[in-house]
Amino acid sequence: DTAVSQTPKYLVTQMGNDKSIKCEQNLGHDTMYWYKQDSKKFLKIMFSYNNKELIINETVPNRFSPKSPDKAHLNLHINSLELGDSAVYFCASSQDAGTISTEAFFGQGTRLTVV
Amino acid sequence: GDSVTQMEGPVTLSEEAFLTINCTYTATGYPSLFWYVQYPGEGLQLLLKATKADDKGSNKGFEATYRKETTSFHLEKGSVQVSDSAVYFCALSSADKLIFGTGTRLQVFP
C-alpha cells in the first residue's frame, strides 16, 4: 500500500499545454509538499500545504498553481508549459510542518518532459 | 539563508570499500539533519537523521554524527555493497521545510 502516490509517473507534452499532476498520501499527515528536481538532481521546494492551507510558496512562476482539496491530496497544475519546466516533480508529506525533526515521505516522482 | 553543501560526485568504489560522503551546513538556530537516498527511478527515502548536536544517526550500516563545532554531518559506511549504488542527499530542516544538498552519486562495482 503506497504511502505517497503520484500520477502520472511520466508526462510528455508540448509547449504551451496545460497539465496536472496528482498526489495522494494515506499516512494521515498534515503537511504536503511539492519539490522540483532538475537534470543535475538538485532538489528545490516549490510549495507546502498544512491542513489544506498554503504555508510555503517559494519563487515559482504563477503558471504553477497547487490545489489541496483535502489534507490527503495536493495537486499541481501547470499552465502554458515551457521547455524549462522539464524536470522530475516530487510530492512529499510529513506529520507536522512545525516539528522540524519530522521526516518527509516522498512519492516516486513524475518525470515531465516538455517538447 | 540556510544551506547544505555536499561533495561532488560521482564517488566510485569497489565492493567492501569504506565510504565517506562529506556534508557541511549553514544554519541559524539548531536544525535537524538528514541523509536521504534515491535509488534509480525511485523517490527519496530517509536513510538516517540526527536532531541535536553529537547525535549519531545510523541505519543499514550507514552512520553520520551531528557535529555542531564543524557544522558537518558526514555519511560513512564501513563496507559498501553494489546495492548501495544510488544518489545520496544531505538535508536540514529549516522554517518548516527541508533544504537539500546537490546530491552525491555513489557507484559501487563488484
Short mmCIF file of C-alpha atoms in Angstrom, two decimals, chain B residues 23-60:
data_model
loop_
_atom_site.label_atom_id
_atom_site.label_comp_id
_atom_site.label_asym_id
_atom_site.label_seq_id
_atom_site.Cartn_x
_atom_site.Cartn_y
_atom_site.Cartn_z
CA CYS B 23 28.27 17.27 4.12
CA THR B 24 28.50 20.67 5.77
CA TYR B 25 25.72 23.07 6.55
CA THR B 26 25.00 26.70 7.31
CA ALA B 27 22.01 27.43 9.50
CA THR B 28 20.62 29.82 12.04
CA GLY B 29 19.36 28.02 15.09
CA TYR B 30 19.64 24.27 15.57
CA PRO B 31 18.27 22.34 12.63
CA SER B 32 17.74 18.61 12.39
CA LEU B 33 19.95 16.89 9.85
CA PHE B 34 19.07 14.09 7.46
CA TRP B 35 20.52 11.80 4.84
CA TYR B 36 18.15 10.68 2.11
CA VAL B 37 18.90 8.10 -0.57
CA GLN B 38 17.45 7.95 -4.08
CA TYR B 39 17.74 4.65 -5.93
CA PRO B 40 17.47 4.74 -9.74
CA GLY B 41 13.96 5.58 -10.88
CA GLU B 42 12.61 5.99 -7.37
CA GLY B 43 11.73 8.73 -4.93
CA LEU B 44 13.78 9.74 -1.93
CA GLN B 45 13.85 7.61 1.18
CA LEU B 46 15.05 8.67 4.59
CA LEU B 47 18.29 6.86 5.41
CA LEU B 48 19.06 8.36 8.82
CA LYS B 49 18.66 11.50 10.86
CA ALA B 50 20.01 13.37 13.89
CA THR B 51 18.11 16.02 15.79
CA LYS B 52 20.75 17.59 18.04
CA ALA B 53 24.49 18.08 18.40
CA ASP B 54 26.55 14.91 18.96
CA ASP B 55 23.63 12.66 17.99
CA LYS B 56 24.60 9.78 15.74
CA GLY B 57 22.10 8.55 13.18
CA SER B 58 22.53 5.03 11.83
CA ASN B 59 20.73 2.66 9.50
CA LYS B 60 21.68 -0.23 7.20
#
